[in-house]
GROMACS .gro file of C-alpha atoms in nm:
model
  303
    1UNK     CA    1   4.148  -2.077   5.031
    2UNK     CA    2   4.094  -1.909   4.719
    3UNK     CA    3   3.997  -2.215   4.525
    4UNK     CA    4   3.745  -2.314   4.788
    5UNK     CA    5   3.403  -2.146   4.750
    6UNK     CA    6   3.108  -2.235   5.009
    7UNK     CA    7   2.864  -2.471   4.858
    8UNK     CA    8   2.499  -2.419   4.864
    9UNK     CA    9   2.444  -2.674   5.113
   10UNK     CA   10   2.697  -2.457   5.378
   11UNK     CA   11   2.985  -2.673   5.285
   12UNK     CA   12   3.336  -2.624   5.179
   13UNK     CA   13   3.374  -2.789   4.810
   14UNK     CA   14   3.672  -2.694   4.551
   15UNK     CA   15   3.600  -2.534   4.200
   16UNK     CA   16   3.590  -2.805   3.921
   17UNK     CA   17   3.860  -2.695   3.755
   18UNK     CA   18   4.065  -2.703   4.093
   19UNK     CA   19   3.910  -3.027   4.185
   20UNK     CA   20   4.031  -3.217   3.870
   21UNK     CA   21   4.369  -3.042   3.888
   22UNK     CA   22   4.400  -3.207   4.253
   23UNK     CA   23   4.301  -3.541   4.155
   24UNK     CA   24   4.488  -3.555   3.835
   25UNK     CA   25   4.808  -3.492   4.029
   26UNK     CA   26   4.671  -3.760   4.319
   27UNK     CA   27   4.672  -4.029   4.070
   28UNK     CA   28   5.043  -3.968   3.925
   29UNK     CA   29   5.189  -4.009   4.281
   30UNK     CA   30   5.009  -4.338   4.352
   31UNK     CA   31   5.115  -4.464   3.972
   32UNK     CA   32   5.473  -4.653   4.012
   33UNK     CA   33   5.732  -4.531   3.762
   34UNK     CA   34   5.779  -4.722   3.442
   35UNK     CA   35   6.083  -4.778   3.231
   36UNK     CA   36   6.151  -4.569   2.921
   37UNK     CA   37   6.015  -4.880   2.666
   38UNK     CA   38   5.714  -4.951   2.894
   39UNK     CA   39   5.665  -4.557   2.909
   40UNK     CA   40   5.676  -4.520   2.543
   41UNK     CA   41   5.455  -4.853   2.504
   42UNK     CA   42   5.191  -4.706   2.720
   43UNK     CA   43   5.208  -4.299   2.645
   44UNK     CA   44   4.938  -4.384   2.398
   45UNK     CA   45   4.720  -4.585   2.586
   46UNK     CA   46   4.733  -4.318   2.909
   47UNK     CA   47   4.539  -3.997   2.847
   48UNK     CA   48   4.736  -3.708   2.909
   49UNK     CA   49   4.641  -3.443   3.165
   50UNK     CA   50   4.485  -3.180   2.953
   51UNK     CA   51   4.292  -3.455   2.781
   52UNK     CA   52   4.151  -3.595   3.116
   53UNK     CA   53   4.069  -3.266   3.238
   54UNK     CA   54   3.927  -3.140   2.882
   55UNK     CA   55   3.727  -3.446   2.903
   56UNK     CA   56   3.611  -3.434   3.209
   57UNK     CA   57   3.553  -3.032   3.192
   58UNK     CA   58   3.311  -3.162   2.847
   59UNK     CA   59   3.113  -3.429   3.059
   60UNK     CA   60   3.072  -3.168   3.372
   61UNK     CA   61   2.971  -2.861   3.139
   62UNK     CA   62   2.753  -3.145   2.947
   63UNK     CA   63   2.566  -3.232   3.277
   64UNK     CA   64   2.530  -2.855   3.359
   65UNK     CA   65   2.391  -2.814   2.996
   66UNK     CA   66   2.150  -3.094   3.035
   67UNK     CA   67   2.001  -2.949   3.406
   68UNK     CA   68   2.027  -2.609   3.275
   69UNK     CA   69   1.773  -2.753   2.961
   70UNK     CA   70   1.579  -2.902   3.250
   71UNK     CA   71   1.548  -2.643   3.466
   72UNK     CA   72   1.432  -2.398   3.147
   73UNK     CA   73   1.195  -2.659   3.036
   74UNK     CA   74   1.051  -2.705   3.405
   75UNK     CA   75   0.980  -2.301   3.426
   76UNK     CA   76   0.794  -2.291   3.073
   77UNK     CA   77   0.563  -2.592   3.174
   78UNK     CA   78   0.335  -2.388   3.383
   79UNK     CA   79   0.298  -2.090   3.116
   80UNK     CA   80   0.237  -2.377   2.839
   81UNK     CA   81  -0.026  -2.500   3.064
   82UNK     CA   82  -0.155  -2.200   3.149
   83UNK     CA   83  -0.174  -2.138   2.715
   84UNK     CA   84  -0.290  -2.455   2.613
   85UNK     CA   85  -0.614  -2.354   2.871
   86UNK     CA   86  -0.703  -2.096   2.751
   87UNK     CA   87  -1.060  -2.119   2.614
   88UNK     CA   88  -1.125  -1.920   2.275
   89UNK     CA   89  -1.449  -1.728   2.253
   90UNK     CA   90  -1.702  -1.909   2.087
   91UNK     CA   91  -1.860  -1.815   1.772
   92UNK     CA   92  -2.123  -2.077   1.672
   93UNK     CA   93  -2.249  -2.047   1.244
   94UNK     CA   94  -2.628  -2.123   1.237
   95UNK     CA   95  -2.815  -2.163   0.913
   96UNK     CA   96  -2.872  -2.337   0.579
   97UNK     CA   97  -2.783  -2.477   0.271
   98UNK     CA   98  -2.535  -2.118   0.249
   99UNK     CA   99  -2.379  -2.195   0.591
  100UNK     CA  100  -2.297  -2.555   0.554
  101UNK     CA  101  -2.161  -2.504   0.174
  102UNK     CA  102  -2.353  -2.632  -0.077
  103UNK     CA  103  -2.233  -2.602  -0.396
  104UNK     CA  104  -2.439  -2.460  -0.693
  105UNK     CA  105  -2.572  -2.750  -0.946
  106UNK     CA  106  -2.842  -2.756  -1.154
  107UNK     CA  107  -2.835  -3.122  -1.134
  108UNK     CA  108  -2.783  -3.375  -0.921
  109UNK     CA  109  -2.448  -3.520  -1.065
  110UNK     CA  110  -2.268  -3.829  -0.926
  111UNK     CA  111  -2.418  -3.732  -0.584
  112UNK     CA  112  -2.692  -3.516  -0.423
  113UNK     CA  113  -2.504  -3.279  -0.256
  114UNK     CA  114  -2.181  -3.157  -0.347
  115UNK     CA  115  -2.006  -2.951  -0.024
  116UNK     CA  116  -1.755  -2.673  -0.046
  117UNK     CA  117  -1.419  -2.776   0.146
  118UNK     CA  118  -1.298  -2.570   0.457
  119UNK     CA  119  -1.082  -2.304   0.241
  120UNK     CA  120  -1.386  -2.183   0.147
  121UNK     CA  121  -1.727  -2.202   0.366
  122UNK     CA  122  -1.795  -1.880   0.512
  123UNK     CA  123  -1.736  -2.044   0.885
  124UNK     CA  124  -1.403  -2.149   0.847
  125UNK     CA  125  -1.326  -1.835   0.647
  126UNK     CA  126  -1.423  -1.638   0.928
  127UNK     CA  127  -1.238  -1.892   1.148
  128UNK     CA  128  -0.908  -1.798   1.010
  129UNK     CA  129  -0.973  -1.481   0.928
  130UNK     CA  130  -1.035  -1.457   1.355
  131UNK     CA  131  -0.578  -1.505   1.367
  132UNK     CA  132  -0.641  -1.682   1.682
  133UNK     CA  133  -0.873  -1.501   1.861
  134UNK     CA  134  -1.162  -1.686   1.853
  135UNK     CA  135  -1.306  -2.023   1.697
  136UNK     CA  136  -1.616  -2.069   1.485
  137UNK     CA  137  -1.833  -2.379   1.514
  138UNK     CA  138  -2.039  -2.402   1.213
  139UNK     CA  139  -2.402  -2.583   1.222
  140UNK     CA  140  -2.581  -2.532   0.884
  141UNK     CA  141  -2.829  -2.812   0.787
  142UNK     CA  142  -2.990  -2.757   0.351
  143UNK     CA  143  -3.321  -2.679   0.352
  144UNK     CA  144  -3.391  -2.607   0.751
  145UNK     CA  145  -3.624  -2.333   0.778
  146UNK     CA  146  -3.603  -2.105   1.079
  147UNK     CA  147  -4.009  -1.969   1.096
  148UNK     CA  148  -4.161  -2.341   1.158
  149UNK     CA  149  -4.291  -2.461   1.495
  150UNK     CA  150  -4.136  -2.803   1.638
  151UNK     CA  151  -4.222  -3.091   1.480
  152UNK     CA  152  -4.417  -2.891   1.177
  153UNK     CA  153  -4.171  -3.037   0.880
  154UNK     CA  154  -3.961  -3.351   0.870
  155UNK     CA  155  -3.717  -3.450   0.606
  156UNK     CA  156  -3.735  -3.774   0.382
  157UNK     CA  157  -3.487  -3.924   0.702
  158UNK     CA  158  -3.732  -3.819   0.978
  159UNK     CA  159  -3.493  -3.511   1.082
  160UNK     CA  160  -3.670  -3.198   1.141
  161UNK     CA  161  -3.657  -2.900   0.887
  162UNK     CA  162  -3.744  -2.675   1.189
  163UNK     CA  163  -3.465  -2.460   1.319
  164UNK     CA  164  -3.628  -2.479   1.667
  165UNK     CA  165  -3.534  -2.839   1.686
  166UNK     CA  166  -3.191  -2.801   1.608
  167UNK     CA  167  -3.107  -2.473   1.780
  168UNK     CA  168  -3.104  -2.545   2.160
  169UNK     CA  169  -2.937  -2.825   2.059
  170UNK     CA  170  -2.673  -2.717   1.949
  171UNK     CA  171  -2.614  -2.379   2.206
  172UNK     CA  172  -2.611  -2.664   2.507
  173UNK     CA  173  -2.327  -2.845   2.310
  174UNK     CA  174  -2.087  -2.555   2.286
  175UNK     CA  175  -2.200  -2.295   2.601
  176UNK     CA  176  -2.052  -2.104   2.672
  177UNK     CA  177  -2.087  -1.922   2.353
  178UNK     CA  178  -2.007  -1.521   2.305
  179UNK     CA  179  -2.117  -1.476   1.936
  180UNK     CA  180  -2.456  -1.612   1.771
  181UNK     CA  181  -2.436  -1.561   1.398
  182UNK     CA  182  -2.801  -1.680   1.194
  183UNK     CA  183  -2.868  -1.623   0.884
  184UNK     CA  184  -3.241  -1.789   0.799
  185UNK     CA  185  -3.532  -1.700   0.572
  186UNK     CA  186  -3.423  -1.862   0.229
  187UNK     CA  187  -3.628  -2.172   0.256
  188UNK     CA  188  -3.918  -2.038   0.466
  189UNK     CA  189  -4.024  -1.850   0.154
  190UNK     CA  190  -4.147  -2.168  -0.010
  191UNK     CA  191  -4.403  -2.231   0.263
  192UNK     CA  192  -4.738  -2.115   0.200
  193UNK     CA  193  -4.795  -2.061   0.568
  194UNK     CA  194  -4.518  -1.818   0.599
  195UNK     CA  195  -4.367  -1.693   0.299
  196UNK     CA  196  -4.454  -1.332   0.368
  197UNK     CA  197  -4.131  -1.157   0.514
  198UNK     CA  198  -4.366  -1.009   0.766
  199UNK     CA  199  -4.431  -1.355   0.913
  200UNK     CA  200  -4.063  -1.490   0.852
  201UNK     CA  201  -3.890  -1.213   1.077
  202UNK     CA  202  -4.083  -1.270   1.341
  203UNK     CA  203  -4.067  -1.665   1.397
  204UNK     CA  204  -3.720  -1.662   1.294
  205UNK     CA  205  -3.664  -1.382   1.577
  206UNK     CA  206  -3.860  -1.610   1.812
  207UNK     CA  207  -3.643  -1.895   1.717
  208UNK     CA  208  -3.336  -1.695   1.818
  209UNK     CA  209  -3.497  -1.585   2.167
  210UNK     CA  210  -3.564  -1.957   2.225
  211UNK     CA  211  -3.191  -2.057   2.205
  212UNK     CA  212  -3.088  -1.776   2.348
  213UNK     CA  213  -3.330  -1.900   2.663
  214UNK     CA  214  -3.132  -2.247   2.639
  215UNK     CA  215  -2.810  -2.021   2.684
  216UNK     CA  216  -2.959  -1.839   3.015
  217UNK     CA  217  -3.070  -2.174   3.209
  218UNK     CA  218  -2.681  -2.285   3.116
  219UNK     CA  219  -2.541  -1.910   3.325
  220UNK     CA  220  -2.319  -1.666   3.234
  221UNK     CA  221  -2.348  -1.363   2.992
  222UNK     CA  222  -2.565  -1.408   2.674
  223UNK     CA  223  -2.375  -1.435   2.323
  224UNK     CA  224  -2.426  -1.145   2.132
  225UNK     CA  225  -2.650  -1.196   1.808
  226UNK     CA  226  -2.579  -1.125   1.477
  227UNK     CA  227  -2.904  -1.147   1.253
  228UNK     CA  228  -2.810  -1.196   0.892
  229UNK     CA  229  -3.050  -1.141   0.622
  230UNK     CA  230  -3.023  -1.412   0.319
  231UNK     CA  231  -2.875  -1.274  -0.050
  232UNK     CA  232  -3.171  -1.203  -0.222
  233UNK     CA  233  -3.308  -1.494  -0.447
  234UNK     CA  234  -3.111  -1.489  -0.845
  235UNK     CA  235  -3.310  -1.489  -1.165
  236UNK     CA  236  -3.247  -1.817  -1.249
  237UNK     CA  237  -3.449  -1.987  -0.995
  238UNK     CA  238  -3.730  -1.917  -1.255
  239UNK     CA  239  -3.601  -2.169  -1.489
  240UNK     CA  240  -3.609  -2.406  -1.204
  241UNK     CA  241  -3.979  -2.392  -1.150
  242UNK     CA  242  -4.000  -2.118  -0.864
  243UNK     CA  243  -4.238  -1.851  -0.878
  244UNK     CA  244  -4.086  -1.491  -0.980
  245UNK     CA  245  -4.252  -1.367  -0.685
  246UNK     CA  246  -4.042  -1.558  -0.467
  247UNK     CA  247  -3.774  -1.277  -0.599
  248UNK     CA  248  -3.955  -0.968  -0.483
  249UNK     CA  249  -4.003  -1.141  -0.181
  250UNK     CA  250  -3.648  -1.251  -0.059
  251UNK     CA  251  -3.582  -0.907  -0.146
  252UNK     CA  252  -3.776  -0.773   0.128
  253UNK     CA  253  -3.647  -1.014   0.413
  254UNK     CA  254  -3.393  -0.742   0.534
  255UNK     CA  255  -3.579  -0.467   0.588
  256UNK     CA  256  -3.826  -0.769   0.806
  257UNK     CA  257  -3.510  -0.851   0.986
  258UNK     CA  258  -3.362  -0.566   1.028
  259UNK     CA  259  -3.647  -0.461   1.240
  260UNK     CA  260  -3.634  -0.781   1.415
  261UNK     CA  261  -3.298  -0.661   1.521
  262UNK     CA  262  -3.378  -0.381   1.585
  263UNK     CA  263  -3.624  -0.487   1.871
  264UNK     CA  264  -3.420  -0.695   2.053
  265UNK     CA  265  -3.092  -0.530   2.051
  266UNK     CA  266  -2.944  -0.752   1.800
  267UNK     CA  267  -2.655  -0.680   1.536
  268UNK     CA  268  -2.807  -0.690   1.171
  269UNK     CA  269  -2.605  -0.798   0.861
  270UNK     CA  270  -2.716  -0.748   0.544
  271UNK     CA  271  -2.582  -1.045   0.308
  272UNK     CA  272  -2.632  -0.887  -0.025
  273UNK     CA  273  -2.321  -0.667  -0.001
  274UNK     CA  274  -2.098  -1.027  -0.090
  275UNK     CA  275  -2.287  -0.961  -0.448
  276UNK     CA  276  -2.539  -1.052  -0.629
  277UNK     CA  277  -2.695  -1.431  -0.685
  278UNK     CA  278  -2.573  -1.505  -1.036
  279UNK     CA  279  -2.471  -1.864  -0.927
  280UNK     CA  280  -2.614  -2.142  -1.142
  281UNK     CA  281  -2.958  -2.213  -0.964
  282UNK     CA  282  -3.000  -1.867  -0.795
  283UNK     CA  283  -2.951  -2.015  -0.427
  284UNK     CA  284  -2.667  -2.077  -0.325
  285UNK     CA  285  -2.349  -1.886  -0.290
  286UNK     CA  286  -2.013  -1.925  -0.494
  287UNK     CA  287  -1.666  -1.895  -0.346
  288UNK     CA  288  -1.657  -1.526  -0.391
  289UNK     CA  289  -2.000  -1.514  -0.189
  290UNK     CA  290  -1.855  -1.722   0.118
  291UNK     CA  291  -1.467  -1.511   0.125
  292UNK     CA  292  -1.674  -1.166   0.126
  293UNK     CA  293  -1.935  -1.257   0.373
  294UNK     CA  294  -1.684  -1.362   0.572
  295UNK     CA  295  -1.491  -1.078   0.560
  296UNK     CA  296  -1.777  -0.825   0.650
  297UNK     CA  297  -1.852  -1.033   0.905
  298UNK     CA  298  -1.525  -1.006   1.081
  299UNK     CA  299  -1.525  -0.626   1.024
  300UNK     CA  300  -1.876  -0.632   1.243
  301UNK     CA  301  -1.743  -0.840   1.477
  302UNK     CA  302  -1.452  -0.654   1.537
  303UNK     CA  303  -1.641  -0.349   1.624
   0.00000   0.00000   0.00000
């Protein structure tokens, strides 16, 4: 009895190794005896026992290796699963020229617009900069302008240059959403009806309450706002035609914001600590711009 074993079933069933022993000695008995030539003809065709029982041992350990695999694979299915659904915060990039990645040209060139690649926009930077922890969705459109009313300014397409157009929009598409980064205010200096920093905050703070309102008829808990002022205007948009005033002005858009901020209980970011505009039209950001933004902005976020 001590190479039976009770089976899981409640039955009586031999050890393999017992099992084979048993069988192999069932099938000499029932094999007639052969001469010595016909022995010697045949001793190389017949396997001998330890090579049937090795054998079979290999295919029987093989088949236990193979539902052991299975059985692993069938327990880590429901913790992929549950991995795989896990939704990533939501981080959605909302701006201009700065956040979609236009490149600094003087001139047009072979095309328009010439577009950082994802290594280096600000968005993406932050993206992978986040190690996992949450994705960034990056909207920026050139030349959109965050203090106009709906419908005020259109592109030479028919799009609308006003951020108000764009912004619900775009918080509908990816709701739930736990961080709202904007950084506006650049082009709304070149419209005579705003231009004053005074004015800008203000619509561009209204702009934000609007989307935020688009967030609120969706449910669940409002993102929480990061207000980014603009790097101040560089010295050489003077040789492009735009008034020197326009300087002194985008210099004053983050104390206007600030306040914003300030009154609604936002986070405020101050842009000019990536550097200083020395890129060749004063606008727009190089790569060192876009890899230290990013990086402050992940410091703030992390706090």
């Amino acid at each position: 009895m001590n190479a039976l074993k009770r089976s899981p079933c409640g039955a009586m069933s031999m050890t393999w190794p017992v099992t084979l022993t048993l069988l192999w000695e069932m099938v000499g008995e029932l094999m007639p005896p052969l001469d010595h030539a016909a022995e010697s003809k045949h001793r190389a065709l017949r396997p001998s026992r330890r090579g049937f029982l090795s054998a079979a041992v290999a295919a029987t350990g093989g088949a236990a290796l193979i539902a052991t695999s299975g059985e692993a694979q069938a327990r880590a299915q429901p913790a992929a699963k549950q991995r795989s659904g896990k939704r990533l915060p939501t981080i959605l990039a909302f701006g201009d020229s700065n956040t979609w990645g236009y490149v600094p040209q003087v001139d047009d060139g072979p095309t328009r617009y010439a577009r950082y690649d994802q290594s280096v926009r600000w968005p993406m930077v932050l993206d992978r900069a986040g190690g996992g922890r949450f994705r960034v969705v990056e909207y920026g459109i050139c030349g959109l302008v965050g203090g106009l009313a709906s419908g005020e300014a259109k592109f030479e397409d028919g799009t609308s240059r006003a951020a108000i157009d764009h912004i619900r929009g775009v918080i509908l598409a990816n709701w739930p959403i736990a961080g709202f980064v904007v950084m506006l205010g650049t082009n709304d200096l070149a419209y005579p009806s705003l231009s004053q920093p005074e004015i800008i905050a203000p619509k561009i703070a209204a702009t934000v309450l609007a989307a935020l309102e688009s967030h609120k008829w969706m449910g669940g808990p409002l993102p929480a706002v990061t207000l980014v002022s603009p790097i101040p205007l560089g010295q050489r948009v003077v040789d492009l035609g735009i008034a020197a005033d326009a300087i002194s002005r985008s210099q004053q858009l983050a104390p206007a914001l600030s306040e914003q901020a300030r009154l609604h209980g936002w986070r405020f970011l101050d842009a000019s600590g990536a550097g200083d505009l020395n890129s060749a039209d004063g606008i727009h950001w190089d790569v060192s711009h876009h890899h230290r933004f990013a990086n402050m902005l992940k410091h703030l976020i992390s706090t």
